[in-house]
Amino acid sequence: MTSSVPWQESLSSGTEAVQDEVIRWYQRTPEGQAYVPTMIWGTLQTEAYATVILGQVVDFLGIPDDVPAGVAKRMQRQQVLYDGEHHYDVVLGEQALFTNIGGPEVMREQIDRILRDIDLPSLTLGIIPASAHVDMLPVHAFNLHGDEVHVELVSSGVNVTESSELDLYRQAFSRLSDAALYAEAAKELLRKARSFWIGAQRG
């Protein structure tokens, strides 16, 4: 089964209510997988990075501007990384480290945050190099928690619960993670991106 809710409906009162829903989703599912090719996974975003992202959501969709409240909830949701009760397998595309969200300082701080948290027991973080061969056709970002996949489209959020579709998402995640670099190799990609943003700050 697939259900879709337009963003302008689910965000009609602003960003905070949806963030509350995401917190509940994370709290009831102790394990999850996420593939995010072009931006930083929300549960690893810094406050500054999240402020830019939610500000863009408000501006694009024309919804009530409650960005500080939405960001506060997004920061609250990140406690699942530190409570000892959750684990997440996350694959980023290398492009996520270079997509300019908020400028060089915001990006450098964001990379620093990932370097700080990459060894958390709750996190298995892989990064697919931009030039890597991936045994998978290019696909959109998705989050898999329990028996549900969440996909964010331009116009709506989509939840997928049909078992045959879930199997395809699990297979896709396996292939994507096979192409990713982990541990020290992933840290090298992060350090490369950090150096880029430091150079951009100076320039």
Tab-separated table of C-alpha atoms in Angstrom, residues 14-184:
chain	number	residue	atom	x	y	z
A	14	GLY	CA	4.186	25.040	9.881
A	15	THR	CA	7.125	22.667	10.276
A	16	GLU	CA	6.907	21.869	14.002
A	17	ALA	CA	3.966	19.445	13.882
A	18	VAL	CA	5.603	17.276	11.210
A	19	GLN	CA	8.841	17.199	13.201
A	20	ASP	CA	6.836	15.911	16.180
A	21	GLU	CA	5.479	13.145	13.963
A	22	VAL	CA	8.998	12.233	12.827
A	23	ILE	CA	10.170	12.075	16.465
A	24	ARG	CA	7.401	9.592	17.265
A	25	TRP	CA	8.311	7.576	14.170
A	26	TYR	CA	11.946	7.336	15.226
A	27	GLN	CA	11.111	6.515	18.842
A	28	ARG	CA	8.918	3.555	17.940
A	29	THR	CA	11.371	2.067	15.419
A	30	PRO	CA	14.748	1.300	17.017
A	31	GLU	CA	16.475	0.497	13.721
A	32	GLY	CA	16.387	2.277	10.390
A	33	GLN	CA	18.098	2.748	7.062
A	34	ALA	CA	18.423	5.917	5.022
A	35	TYR	CA	19.817	6.765	1.614
A	36	VAL	CA	20.401	10.484	1.033
A	37	PRO	CA	22.355	11.276	-2.145
A	38	THR	CA	22.491	15.080	-2.239
A	39	MET	CA	22.031	16.498	1.274
A	40	ILE	CA	22.841	15.625	4.878
A	41	TRP	CA	20.532	13.178	6.633
A	42	GLY	CA	18.228	15.184	8.903
A	43	THR	CA	19.255	13.381	12.077
A	44	LEU	CA	22.868	14.495	11.551
A	45	GLN	CA	22.138	18.101	10.591
A	46	THR	CA	23.525	20.967	12.643
A	47	GLU	CA	21.171	23.646	13.870
A	48	ALA	CA	22.500	26.110	11.278
A	49	TYR	CA	22.130	23.622	8.396
A	50	ALA	CA	18.609	22.643	9.478
A	51	THR	CA	17.628	26.309	9.758
A	52	VAL	CA	18.539	26.869	6.112
A	53	ILE	CA	16.724	23.705	4.958
A	54	LEU	CA	13.493	24.430	6.834
A	55	GLY	CA	13.649	28.060	5.741
A	56	GLN	CA	13.757	26.869	2.141
A	57	VAL	CA	10.750	24.615	2.800
A	58	VAL	CA	8.777	27.544	4.231
A	59	ASP	CA	9.720	29.805	1.334
A	60	PHE	CA	8.991	27.253	-1.408
A	61	LEU	CA	5.679	25.978	-0.065
A	62	GLY	CA	4.415	29.271	1.351
A	63	ILE	CA	3.577	27.745	4.732
A	64	PRO	CA	3.595	29.491	8.148
A	65	ASP	CA	7.111	30.475	9.201
A	66	ASP	CA	7.881	28.619	12.418
A	67	VAL	CA	11.452	27.695	11.479
A	68	PRO	CA	12.981	28.108	14.987
A	69	ALA	CA	10.353	25.761	16.464
A	70	GLY	CA	10.815	23.240	13.653
A	71	VAL	CA	14.588	23.308	14.041
A	72	ALA	CA	14.296	22.813	17.808
A	73	LYS	CA	12.216	19.693	17.197
A	74	ARG	CA	14.703	18.411	14.615
A	75	MET	CA	17.473	18.807	17.198
A	76	GLN	CA	15.319	16.975	19.747
A	77	ARG	CA	14.848	14.086	17.341
A	78	GLN	CA	18.613	13.600	17.218
A	79	GLN	CA	18.614	12.272	20.777
A	80	VAL	CA	17.990	8.824	19.271
A	81	LEU	CA	21.677	8.827	18.324
A	82	TYR	CA	22.696	9.035	21.978
A	83	ASP	CA	20.097	7.083	23.951
A	84	GLY	CA	21.705	3.665	23.419
A	85	GLU	CA	18.446	2.198	22.125
A	86	HIS	CA	18.605	2.913	18.386
A	87	HIS	CA	20.790	2.103	15.394
A	88	TYR	CA	20.784	3.589	11.908
A	89	ASP	CA	22.512	2.518	8.704
A	90	VAL	CA	22.907	5.639	6.576
A	91	VAL	CA	24.362	6.040	3.101
A	92	LEU	CA	25.147	9.501	1.764
A	93	GLY	CA	26.228	10.418	-1.716
A	94	GLU	CA	29.519	12.331	-1.771
A	95	GLN	CA	27.551	15.167	-3.384
A	96	ALA	CA	25.787	15.641	-0.028
A	97	LEU	CA	29.084	16.956	1.362
A	98	PHE	CA	29.315	19.583	-1.385
A	99	THR	CA	25.732	20.732	-1.894
A	100	ASN	CA	25.954	24.321	-0.681
A	101	ILE	CA	23.475	24.742	2.157
A	102	GLY	CA	24.047	28.053	3.915
A	103	GLY	CA	27.552	28.799	2.685
A	104	PRO	CA	31.094	27.662	3.566
A	105	GLU	CA	30.941	28.209	7.341
A	106	VAL	CA	27.686	26.294	7.742
A	107	MET	CA	29.048	23.482	5.579
A	108	ARG	CA	32.378	23.268	7.422
A	109	GLU	CA	30.564	23.078	10.760
A	110	GLN	CA	28.272	20.419	9.310
A	111	ILE	CA	31.206	18.295	8.161
A	112	ASP	CA	32.837	18.713	11.584
A	113	ARG	CA	29.666	17.452	13.217
A	114	ILE	CA	29.623	14.319	11.047
A	115	LEU	CA	33.307	13.662	11.777
A	116	ARG	CA	32.526	13.960	15.481
A	117	ASP	CA	29.614	11.515	15.373
A	118	ILE	CA	30.651	9.029	12.700
A	119	ASP	CA	31.966	6.546	15.268
A	120	LEU	CA	28.840	6.546	17.438
A	121	PRO	CA	27.666	2.978	18.210
A	122	SER	CA	24.211	4.014	17.022
A	123	LEU	CA	25.424	4.933	13.538
A	124	THR	CA	26.830	3.074	10.554
A	125	LEU	CA	27.618	5.779	8.012
A	126	GLY	CA	28.742	5.102	4.456
A	127	ILE	CA	29.529	7.585	1.687
A	128	ILE	CA	29.359	6.710	-1.996
A	129	PRO	CA	32.223	8.451	-3.843
A	130	ALA	CA	31.085	10.600	-6.751
A	131	SER	CA	32.991	8.415	-9.225
A	132	ALA	CA	32.068	5.052	-7.700
A	133	HIS	CA	30.570	2.296	-9.777
A	134	VAL	CA	27.167	1.537	-8.260
A	135	ASP	CA	25.334	-1.646	-9.207
A	136	MET	CA	22.035	0.223	-8.973
A	137	LEU	CA	20.215	2.680	-11.191
A	138	PRO	CA	20.160	6.261	-9.798
A	139	VAL	CA	17.331	6.564	-7.285
A	140	HIS	CA	15.759	9.140	-4.994
A	141	ALA	CA	16.397	9.502	-1.268
A	142	PHE	CA	14.402	7.251	1.044
A	143	ASN	CA	14.086	6.279	4.701
A	144	LEU	CA	13.256	2.719	5.736
A	145	HIS	CA	11.980	2.130	9.262
A	146	GLY	CA	10.503	-1.225	10.209
A	147	ASP	CA	7.820	-2.104	7.683
A	148	GLU	CA	7.513	1.342	6.122
A	149	VAL	CA	9.454	3.439	3.633
A	150	HIS	CA	9.150	7.215	3.590
A	151	VAL	CA	9.945	9.164	0.426
A	152	GLU	CA	9.900	12.957	0.161
A	153	LEU	CA	8.763	14.271	-3.216
A	154	VAL	CA	8.585	17.913	-4.295
A	155	SER	CA	4.846	18.051	-3.709
A	156	SER	CA	4.185	15.428	-1.052
A	157	GLY	CA	5.463	12.875	1.417
A	158	VAL	CA	4.868	9.249	0.394
A	159	ASN	CA	4.681	6.231	2.700
A	160	VAL	CA	5.118	2.761	1.220
A	161	THR	CA	4.022	-0.330	3.164
A	162	GLU	CA	3.424	-2.966	0.460
A	163	SER	CA	5.762	-5.879	1.254
A	164	SER	CA	6.902	-6.431	-2.351
A	165	GLU	CA	7.834	-2.763	-2.659
A	166	LEU	CA	9.629	-2.809	0.676
A	167	ASP	CA	11.706	-5.733	-0.569
A	168	LEU	CA	12.805	-3.640	-3.553
A	169	TYR	CA	13.840	-0.782	-1.276
A	170	ARG	CA	15.812	-3.184	0.927
A	171	GLN	CA	17.538	-4.606	-2.151
A	172	ALA	CA	18.304	-1.091	-3.397
A	173	PHE	CA	19.776	-0.107	-0.033
A	174	SER	CA	21.963	-3.210	-0.004
A	175	ARG	CA	23.379	-2.360	-3.426
A	176	LEU	CA	23.927	1.268	-2.506
A	177	SER	CA	25.678	0.368	0.737
A	178	ASP	CA	27.913	-2.067	-1.161
A	179	ALA	CA	29.200	0.909	-3.177
A	180	ALA	CA	29.801	3.098	-0.120
A	181	LEU	CA	33.018	3.667	1.795
A	182	TYR	CA	33.014	3.289	5.562
A	183	ALA	CA	35.197	4.008	8.605
A	184	GLU	CA	38.538	5.638	7.747
